[in-house]
Amino acid sequence: MTLVIKQEKPKSTFSKIVEIISTMASRPSGLIGLIILVFHVTLAITSPLYAPHDYKAIDPSLMLQAPSSEYWFGTDSLGRDVFTRTILGGRTALTVTFFGSLIALLWGGALGIFCGLVGGKIDDVVMRIIDAFLSIPWILAMLLIVSLLGTSTIVLIPALGFFYGKGIVRVARAATHDVIAKDFIVSARARGHGNFSIIWNEILPNVRDAIMVEGAMRWSWMLLGFSSLSFLGFGVSPPTPDWGLMISNARGLMSFAYWAVLAPIFGLSSLIIGINLTADAFAKALGIDRSTKAPV
């Protein structure tokens, strides 16, 4: 009698993604976070199709109109429709911070893994440079950059990606240090594999989850940082609809035109909450508990 052992097929990438999303959605907080995030992303993509008014149309005769059937969120100090500008305001924020987070994830993760693997003087020099940049208040450095190079998205995306990637370098380096002492790394070196092969085949699959979770958390911080720049007048240029810029322009109207500032505040805060809840559920779905680790 022959014993047949069936080998389980490895899961496809799509199956793994579906499983992770299902695990995230099984938690109430994760489900809420996913719903909020999907809502904002969908709104950012489709809002130009049904925005009721021109976001840049100025009409002094309509300034500071209270919410009505025609202007659901009222109008601002220039007579522009607040509802239109609010639903369009997430487009720029999501675009800039998503691609900025992707840049931070790529360069921060790659450099952290490399430093963790090679060690020695290269690691010491690079980490001292990272520490030096971490000691500089990011808001001051960003203000200097946008003052010199402008506030276009071509400048903002890589600049934010650089400043928020420094923390990812430290996380990736620490995760790599936990891996390089394992036997399979020693075996790979004994087989004559180079650093690139070891990084790609041995280290990256074992540290990828930790780096991705850190990148997801940095996304919400970057969104808040980008909105802070816009609030200070160093983000996107008017009349581009942006939540931080809208809050800045309407902050003096709270006592008699609260709708002009509450709408963008709600949009920004709900998106940040959605990203944080989703990132936390993502971490738990991958078996990473951030609460047991000191923040980097």
mmCIF file of C-alpha atoms in Angstrom:
data_model
loop_
_atom_site.group_PDB
_atom_site.id
_atom_site.type_symbol
_atom_site.label_atom_id
_atom_site.label_comp_id
_atom_site.label_asym_id
_atom_site.label_seq_id
_atom_site.Cartn_x
_atom_site.Cartn_y
_atom_site.Cartn_z
ATOM 1 C CA MET A 1 0.000 0.000 0.000
ATOM 2 C CA THR A 2 1.462 3.321 -1.105
ATOM 3 C CA LEU A 3 1.026 6.346 1.109
ATOM 4 C CA VAL A 4 0.321 9.449 -0.964
ATOM 5 C CA ILE A 5 1.072 12.765 0.675
ATOM 6 C CA LYS A 6 -0.675 15.697 -0.880
ATOM 7 C CA GLN A 7 1.343 18.846 -0.883
ATOM 8 C CA GLU A 8 -0.564 22.022 -0.209
ATOM 9 C CA LYS A 9 -0.362 24.514 -3.034
ATOM 10 C CA PRO A 10 1.278 27.807 -2.116
ATOM 11 C CA LYS A 11 -1.194 30.652 -1.958
ATOM 12 C CA SER A 12 -1.207 33.170 -4.758
ATOM 13 C CA THR A 13 -0.557 36.832 -4.093
ATOM 14 C CA PHE A 14 -4.220 37.631 -4.730
ATOM 15 C CA SER A 15 -5.335 34.964 -2.232
ATOM 16 C CA LYS A 16 -2.977 36.368 0.396
ATOM 17 C CA ILE A 17 -4.315 39.898 -0.138
ATOM 18 C CA VAL A 18 -7.918 38.671 0.147
ATOM 19 C CA GLU A 19 -7.057 36.780 3.327
ATOM 20 C CA ILE A 20 -5.392 39.832 4.888
ATOM 21 C CA ILE A 21 -8.339 42.078 4.012
ATOM 22 C CA SER A 22 -10.783 39.494 5.405
ATOM 23 C CA THR A 23 -8.809 39.322 8.638
ATOM 24 C CA MET A 24 -8.747 43.114 8.874
ATOM 25 C CA ALA A 25 -12.498 43.352 8.234
ATOM 26 C CA SER A 26 -13.218 40.730 10.914
ATOM 27 C CA ARG A 27 -12.286 43.313 13.557
ATOM 28 C CA PRO A 28 -14.879 46.076 14.143
ATOM 29 C CA SER A 29 -12.213 48.796 14.175
ATOM 30 C CA GLY A 30 -10.594 47.388 11.054
ATOM 31 C CA LEU A 31 -13.930 47.226 9.232
ATOM 32 C CA ILE A 32 -14.713 50.835 10.160
ATOM 33 C CA GLY A 33 -11.259 51.944 9.056
ATOM 34 C CA LEU A 34 -11.561 50.143 5.719
ATOM 35 C CA ILE A 35 -15.005 51.627 5.060
ATOM 36 C CA ILE A 36 -13.783 55.156 5.813
ATOM 37 C CA LEU A 37 -10.633 54.744 3.714
ATOM 38 C CA VAL A 38 -12.467 53.207 0.742
ATOM 39 C CA PHE A 39 -15.070 55.965 0.955
ATOM 40 C CA HIS A 40 -12.420 58.703 0.836
ATOM 41 C CA VAL A 41 -10.465 57.061 -1.986
ATOM 42 C CA THR A 42 -13.640 56.536 -4.011
ATOM 43 C CA LEU A 43 -14.700 60.122 -3.347
ATOM 44 C CA ALA A 44 -11.293 61.445 -4.417
ATOM 45 C CA ILE A 45 -11.444 59.501 -7.693
ATOM 46 C CA THR A 46 -15.058 60.172 -8.632
ATOM 47 C CA SER A 47 -15.850 63.580 -7.089
ATOM 48 C CA PRO A 48 -15.100 65.613 -10.268
ATOM 49 C CA LEU A 49 -17.919 63.713 -11.976
ATOM 50 C CA TYR A 50 -20.648 65.013 -9.678
ATOM 51 C CA ALA A 51 -19.241 68.140 -8.015
ATOM 52 C CA PRO A 52 -22.265 70.515 -8.180
ATOM 53 C CA HIS A 53 -20.302 73.754 -8.733
ATOM 54 C CA ASP A 54 -17.021 75.058 -10.063
ATOM 55 C CA TYR A 55 -14.572 74.930 -7.141
ATOM 56 C CA LYS A 56 -12.830 78.146 -8.209
ATOM 57 C CA ALA A 57 -15.885 80.213 -9.202
ATOM 58 C CA ILE A 58 -15.938 83.408 -7.097
ATOM 59 C CA ASP A 59 -19.235 85.241 -6.527
ATOM 60 C CA PRO A 60 -19.148 88.056 -3.922
ATOM 61 C CA SER A 61 -22.957 88.111 -3.830
ATOM 62 C CA LEU A 62 -22.944 84.571 -2.410
ATOM 63 C CA MET A 63 -20.240 84.998 0.230
ATOM 64 C CA LEU A 64 -20.810 83.263 3.567
ATOM 65 C CA GLN A 65 -24.193 81.797 2.629
ATOM 66 C CA ALA A 66 -25.496 79.358 5.248
ATOM 67 C CA PRO A 67 -26.052 75.708 4.240
ATOM 68 C CA SER A 68 -29.064 75.338 1.982
ATOM 69 C CA SER A 69 -30.585 72.974 -0.588
ATOM 70 C CA GLU A 70 -28.368 74.505 -3.290
ATOM 71 C CA TYR A 71 -25.201 74.908 -1.222
ATOM 72 C CA TRP A 72 -25.221 71.935 1.138
ATOM 73 C CA PHE A 73 -22.226 73.090 3.201
ATOM 74 C CA GLY A 74 -22.764 76.806 2.579
ATOM 75 C CA THR A 75 -20.274 79.116 0.875
ATOM 76 C CA ASP A 76 -16.945 80.581 1.943
ATOM 77 C CA SER A 77 -15.723 84.175 2.181
ATOM 78 C CA LEU A 78 -15.306 84.344 -1.615
ATOM 79 C CA GLY A 79 -18.713 82.890 -2.449
ATOM 80 C CA ARG A 80 -17.343 79.465 -3.428
ATOM 81 C CA ASP A 81 -19.296 76.296 -2.704
ATOM 82 C CA VAL A 82 -17.833 74.647 0.409
ATOM 83 C CA PHE A 83 -19.311 71.226 -0.413
ATOM 84 C CA THR A 84 -17.617 71.164 -3.824
ATOM 85 C CA ARG A 85 -14.282 72.237 -2.398
ATOM 86 C CA THR A 86 -14.546 69.734 0.472
ATOM 87 C CA ILE A 87 -15.223 66.666 -1.677
ATOM 88 C CA LEU A 88 -12.452 67.725 -4.060
ATOM 89 C CA GLY A 89 -10.067 68.630 -1.222
ATOM 90 C CA GLY A 90 -9.095 65.043 -0.512
ATOM 91 C CA ARG A 91 -7.763 64.457 -4.040
ATOM 92 C CA THR A 92 -4.587 66.482 -3.614
ATOM 93 C CA ALA A 93 -3.982 65.309 -0.042
ATOM 94 C CA LEU A 94 -4.379 61.635 -0.921
ATOM 95 C CA THR A 95 -2.301 61.901 -4.103
ATOM 96 C CA VAL A 96 0.608 63.744 -2.499
ATOM 97 C CA THR A 97 0.724 61.661 0.681
ATOM 98 C CA PHE A 98 0.173 58.290 -1.026
ATOM 99 C CA PHE A 99 3.063 58.731 -3.439
ATOM 100 C CA GLY A 100 5.126 60.425 -0.727
ATOM 101 C CA SER A 101 4.558 57.425 1.557
ATOM 102 C CA LEU A 102 5.486 55.068 -1.283
ATOM 103 C CA ILE A 103 8.782 56.921 -1.783
ATOM 104 C CA ALA A 104 9.437 56.869 1.973
ATOM 105 C CA LEU A 105 8.693 53.144 2.090
ATOM 106 C CA LEU A 106 10.984 52.307 -0.825
ATOM 107 C CA TRP A 107 14.062 54.342 0.044
ATOM 108 C CA GLY A 108 13.730 53.967 3.803
ATOM 109 C CA GLY A 109 13.179 50.218 3.626
ATOM 110 C CA ALA A 110 15.977 49.630 1.108
ATOM 111 C CA LEU A 111 18.538 51.698 3.005
ATOM 112 C CA GLY A 112 17.562 50.217 6.376
ATOM 113 C CA ILE A 113 17.883 46.650 5.105
ATOM 114 C CA PHE A 114 21.225 47.395 3.454
ATOM 115 C CA CYS A 115 22.673 49.031 6.594
ATOM 116 C CA GLY A 116 21.393 46.224 8.787
ATOM 117 C CA LEU A 117 23.053 43.629 6.566
ATOM 118 C CA VAL A 118 26.457 45.178 5.882
ATOM 119 C CA GLY A 119 26.959 46.741 9.331
ATOM 120 C CA GLY A 120 30.371 48.119 10.195
ATOM 121 C CA LYS A 121 31.509 51.620 9.322
ATOM 122 C CA ILE A 122 28.986 52.045 6.509
ATOM 123 C CA ASP A 123 26.146 51.374 8.928
ATOM 124 C CA ASP A 124 27.610 53.741 11.522
ATOM 125 C CA VAL A 125 28.096 56.595 9.056
ATOM 126 C CA VAL A 126 24.649 56.255 7.471
ATOM 127 C CA MET A 127 22.838 56.032 10.806
ATOM 128 C CA ARG A 128 24.686 59.065 12.174
ATOM 129 C CA ILE A 129 23.546 60.997 9.095
ATOM 130 C CA ILE A 130 19.971 59.770 9.663
ATOM 131 C CA ASP A 131 20.198 60.814 13.331
ATOM 132 C CA ALA A 132 21.390 64.253 12.263
ATOM 133 C CA PHE A 133 18.396 64.680 9.956
ATOM 134 C CA LEU A 134 16.045 63.384 12.645
ATOM 135 C CA SER A 135 17.278 66.125 14.972
ATOM 136 C CA ILE A 136 16.149 68.799 12.504
ATOM 137 C CA PRO A 137 12.484 69.825 12.922
ATOM 138 C CA TRP A 138 10.890 68.592 9.718
ATOM 139 C CA ILE A 139 8.536 71.552 9.450
ATOM 140 C CA LEU A 140 11.431 74.020 9.349
ATOM 141 C CA ALA A 141 13.269 71.992 6.720
ATOM 142 C CA MET A 142 10.098 71.676 4.623
ATOM 143 C CA LEU A 143 9.445 75.417 4.844
ATOM 144 C CA LEU A 144 12.991 76.048 3.610
ATOM 145 C CA ILE A 145 12.580 73.609 0.709
ATOM 146 C CA VAL A 146 9.243 74.971 -0.503
ATOM 147 C CA SER A 147 10.499 78.531 -0.117
ATOM 148 C CA LEU A 148 13.413 77.748 -2.436
ATOM 149 C CA LEU A 149 11.809 75.311 -4.881
ATOM 150 C CA GLY A 150 8.112 76.165 -4.789
ATOM 151 C CA THR A 151 4.983 74.368 -3.628
ATOM 152 C CA SER A 152 4.228 72.169 -6.628
ATOM 153 C CA THR A 153 3.448 68.511 -6.082
ATOM 154 C CA ILE A 154 6.697 67.645 -7.897
ATOM 155 C CA VAL A 155 8.526 69.273 -4.966
ATOM 156 C CA LEU A 156 6.200 68.261 -2.127
ATOM 157 C CA ILE A 157 6.005 64.527 -2.887
ATOM 158 C CA PRO A 158 9.763 63.699 -2.812
ATOM 159 C CA ALA A 159 10.408 66.161 0.026
ATOM 160 C CA LEU A 160 7.738 64.588 2.249
ATOM 161 C CA GLY A 161 8.889 61.128 1.150
ATOM 162 C CA PHE A 162 12.418 61.912 2.287
ATOM 163 C CA PHE A 163 11.523 63.365 5.688
ATOM 164 C CA TYR A 164 9.053 60.627 6.584
ATOM 165 C CA GLY A 165 11.331 57.860 5.296
ATOM 166 C CA LYS A 166 14.024 58.463 7.918
ATOM 167 C CA GLY A 167 12.019 56.669 10.598
ATOM 168 C CA ILE A 168 11.420 53.724 8.272
ATOM 169 C CA VAL A 169 15.206 53.351 7.876
ATOM 170 C CA ARG A 170 15.521 52.689 11.602
ATOM 171 C CA VAL A 171 12.624 50.211 11.647
ATOM 172 C CA ALA A 172 13.951 48.309 8.611
ATOM 173 C CA ARG A 173 17.463 48.216 10.088
ATOM 174 C CA ALA A 174 16.205 46.873 13.433
ATOM 175 C CA ALA A 175 14.075 44.229 11.698
ATOM 176 C CA THR A 176 17.072 43.190 9.571
ATOM 177 C CA HIS A 177 19.251 42.803 12.663
ATOM 178 C CA ASP A 178 16.682 40.329 14.022
ATOM 179 C CA VAL A 179 16.956 38.260 10.830
ATOM 180 C CA ILE A 180 20.651 38.208 9.929
ATOM 181 C CA ALA A 181 21.552 36.026 12.900
ATOM 182 C CA LYS A 182 19.271 33.230 11.644
ATOM 183 C CA ASP A 183 20.704 30.002 10.249
ATOM 184 C CA PHE A 184 19.286 30.503 6.759
ATOM 185 C CA ILE A 185 21.320 33.709 6.359
ATOM 186 C CA VAL A 186 24.478 31.864 7.395
ATOM 187 C CA SER A 187 23.628 29.085 4.935
ATOM 188 C CA ALA A 188 23.084 31.616 2.133
ATOM 189 C CA ARG A 189 26.484 33.170 2.787
ATOM 190 C CA ALA A 190 28.078 29.709 2.841
ATOM 191 C CA ARG A 191 26.558 28.988 -0.573
ATOM 192 C CA GLY A 192 28.303 32.083 -1.909
ATOM 193 C CA HIS A 193 25.253 34.315 -2.336
ATOM 194 C CA GLY A 194 25.961 38.025 -2.638
ATOM 195 C CA ASN A 195 24.390 40.792 -0.596
ATOM 196 C CA PHE A 196 21.731 41.580 -3.193
ATOM 197 C CA SER A 197 20.643 37.932 -3.431
ATOM 198 C CA ILE A 198 20.495 37.619 0.356
ATOM 199 C CA ILE A 199 18.470 40.833 0.663
ATOM 200 C CA TRP A 200 15.997 39.885 -2.054
ATOM 201 C CA ASN A 201 15.528 36.193 -1.297
ATOM 202 C CA GLU A 202 16.154 35.873 2.423
ATOM 203 C CA ILE A 203 15.811 39.175 4.293
ATOM 204 C CA LEU A 204 13.054 41.038 2.429
ATOM 205 C CA PRO A 205 10.399 38.292 2.791
ATOM 206 C CA ASN A 206 11.033 38.282 6.556
ATOM 207 C CA VAL A 207 11.041 42.033 7.198
ATOM 208 C CA ARG A 208 8.543 43.137 4.532
ATOM 209 C CA ASP A 209 5.519 43.032 6.837
ATOM 210 C CA ALA A 210 7.119 45.213 9.522
ATOM 211 C CA ILE A 211 8.224 47.777 6.933
ATOM 212 C CA MET A 212 4.802 47.892 5.262
ATOM 213 C CA VAL A 213 3.050 48.420 8.590
ATOM 214 C CA GLU A 214 5.431 51.249 9.450
ATOM 215 C CA GLY A 215 4.822 52.794 6.042
ATOM 216 C CA ALA A 216 1.053 52.629 6.567
ATOM 217 C CA MET A 217 1.371 54.422 9.902
ATOM 218 C CA ARG A 218 3.629 57.081 8.376
ATOM 219 C CA TRP A 219 0.933 57.743 5.762
ATOM 220 C CA SER A 220 -1.424 59.233 8.344
ATOM 221 C CA TRP A 221 1.400 61.298 9.867
ATOM 222 C CA MET A 222 2.373 62.567 6.419
ATOM 223 C CA LEU A 223 -1.242 63.518 5.712
ATOM 224 C CA LEU A 224 -1.319 65.592 8.884
ATOM 225 C CA GLY A 225 2.064 67.124 8.021
ATOM 226 C CA PHE A 226 0.965 68.010 4.491
ATOM 227 C CA SER A 227 -2.207 69.632 5.800
ATOM 228 C CA SER A 228 -0.116 71.582 8.323
ATOM 229 C CA LEU A 229 2.000 72.947 5.466
ATOM 230 C CA SER A 230 -1.145 73.972 3.593
ATOM 231 C CA PHE A 231 -2.520 75.594 6.741
ATOM 232 C CA LEU A 232 0.658 77.677 7.018
ATOM 233 C CA GLY A 233 0.386 78.664 3.357
ATOM 234 C CA PHE A 234 3.267 76.492 2.130
ATOM 235 C CA GLY A 235 1.262 73.618 0.661
ATOM 236 C CA VAL A 236 -0.636 73.679 -2.594
ATOM 237 C CA SER A 237 -1.353 77.069 -4.107
ATOM 238 C CA PRO A 238 -4.832 78.644 -4.238
ATOM 239 C CA PRO A 239 -7.397 78.172 -5.677
ATOM 240 C CA THR A 240 -6.637 74.430 -5.511
ATOM 241 C CA PRO A 241 -9.140 72.872 -3.085
ATOM 242 C CA ASP A 242 -7.218 71.550 -0.101
ATOM 243 C CA TRP A 243 -8.454 70.877 3.434
ATOM 244 C CA GLY A 244 -5.523 72.500 5.218
ATOM 245 C CA LEU A 245 -5.799 75.605 3.065
ATOM 246 C CA MET A 246 -9.577 75.758 3.573
ATOM 247 C CA ILE A 247 -9.177 75.544 7.350
ATOM 248 C CA SER A 248 -6.566 78.311 7.262
ATOM 249 C CA ASN A 249 -8.759 80.615 5.180
ATOM 250 C CA ALA A 250 -11.862 80.053 7.313
ATOM 251 C CA ARG A 251 -10.352 79.855 10.811
ATOM 252 C CA GLY A 252 -11.436 83.415 11.609
ATOM 253 C CA LEU A 253 -15.053 82.731 10.624
ATOM 254 C CA MET A 254 -15.905 80.189 13.330
ATOM 255 C CA SER A 255 -18.127 82.567 15.293
ATOM 256 C CA PHE A 256 -20.509 83.357 12.421
ATOM 257 C CA ALA A 257 -19.729 80.995 9.496
ATOM 258 C CA TYR A 258 -18.727 77.757 11.209
ATOM 259 C CA TRP A 259 -19.681 75.625 8.206
ATOM 260 C CA ALA A 260 -16.748 76.955 6.176
ATOM 261 C CA VAL A 261 -14.224 75.442 8.595
ATOM 262 C CA LEU A 262 -16.079 72.447 10.051
ATOM 263 C CA ALA A 263 -16.470 70.703 6.674
ATOM 264 C CA PRO A 264 -12.720 70.477 5.863
ATOM 265 C CA ILE A 265 -11.923 69.641 9.503
ATOM 266 C CA PHE A 266 -14.335 66.709 9.364
ATOM 267 C CA GLY A 267 -12.907 65.560 6.027
ATOM 268 C CA LEU A 268 -9.301 65.646 7.266
ATOM 269 C CA SER A 269 -9.953 64.106 10.680
ATOM 270 C CA SER A 270 -12.133 61.294 9.310
ATOM 271 C CA LEU A 271 -9.476 60.335 6.739
ATOM 272 C CA ILE A 272 -6.717 60.302 9.372
ATOM 273 C CA ILE A 273 -8.882 58.157 11.662
ATOM 274 C CA GLY A 274 -9.653 55.806 8.771
ATOM 275 C CA ILE A 275 -5.982 55.392 7.852
ATOM 276 C CA ASN A 276 -4.965 54.827 11.497
ATOM 277 C CA LEU A 277 -7.662 52.204 12.106
ATOM 278 C CA THR A 278 -6.809 50.459 8.835
ATOM 279 C CA ALA A 279 -3.072 50.501 9.567
ATOM 280 C CA ASP A 280 -3.654 49.098 13.049
ATOM 281 C CA ALA A 281 -5.856 46.307 11.683
ATOM 282 C CA PHE A 282 -3.266 45.659 8.958
ATOM 283 C CA ALA A 283 -0.565 45.245 11.601
ATOM 284 C CA LYS A 284 -2.666 42.802 13.606
ATOM 285 C CA ALA A 285 -3.593 40.842 10.474
ATOM 286 C CA LEU A 286 0.140 40.366 9.797
ATOM 287 C CA GLY A 287 0.809 39.423 13.421
ATOM 288 C CA ILE A 288 2.654 42.628 14.284
ATOM 289 C CA ASP A 289 1.689 44.306 17.545
ATOM 290 C CA ARG A 290 2.976 47.888 17.511
ATOM 291 C CA SER A 291 1.836 48.474 21.082
ATOM 292 C CA THR A 292 4.676 46.302 22.390
ATOM 293 C CA LYS A 293 7.324 48.347 20.613
ATOM 294 C CA ALA A 294 8.713 51.718 21.439
ATOM 295 C CA PRO A 295 7.929 54.304 18.771
ATOM 296 C CA VAL A 296 10.762 55.106 16.376
#
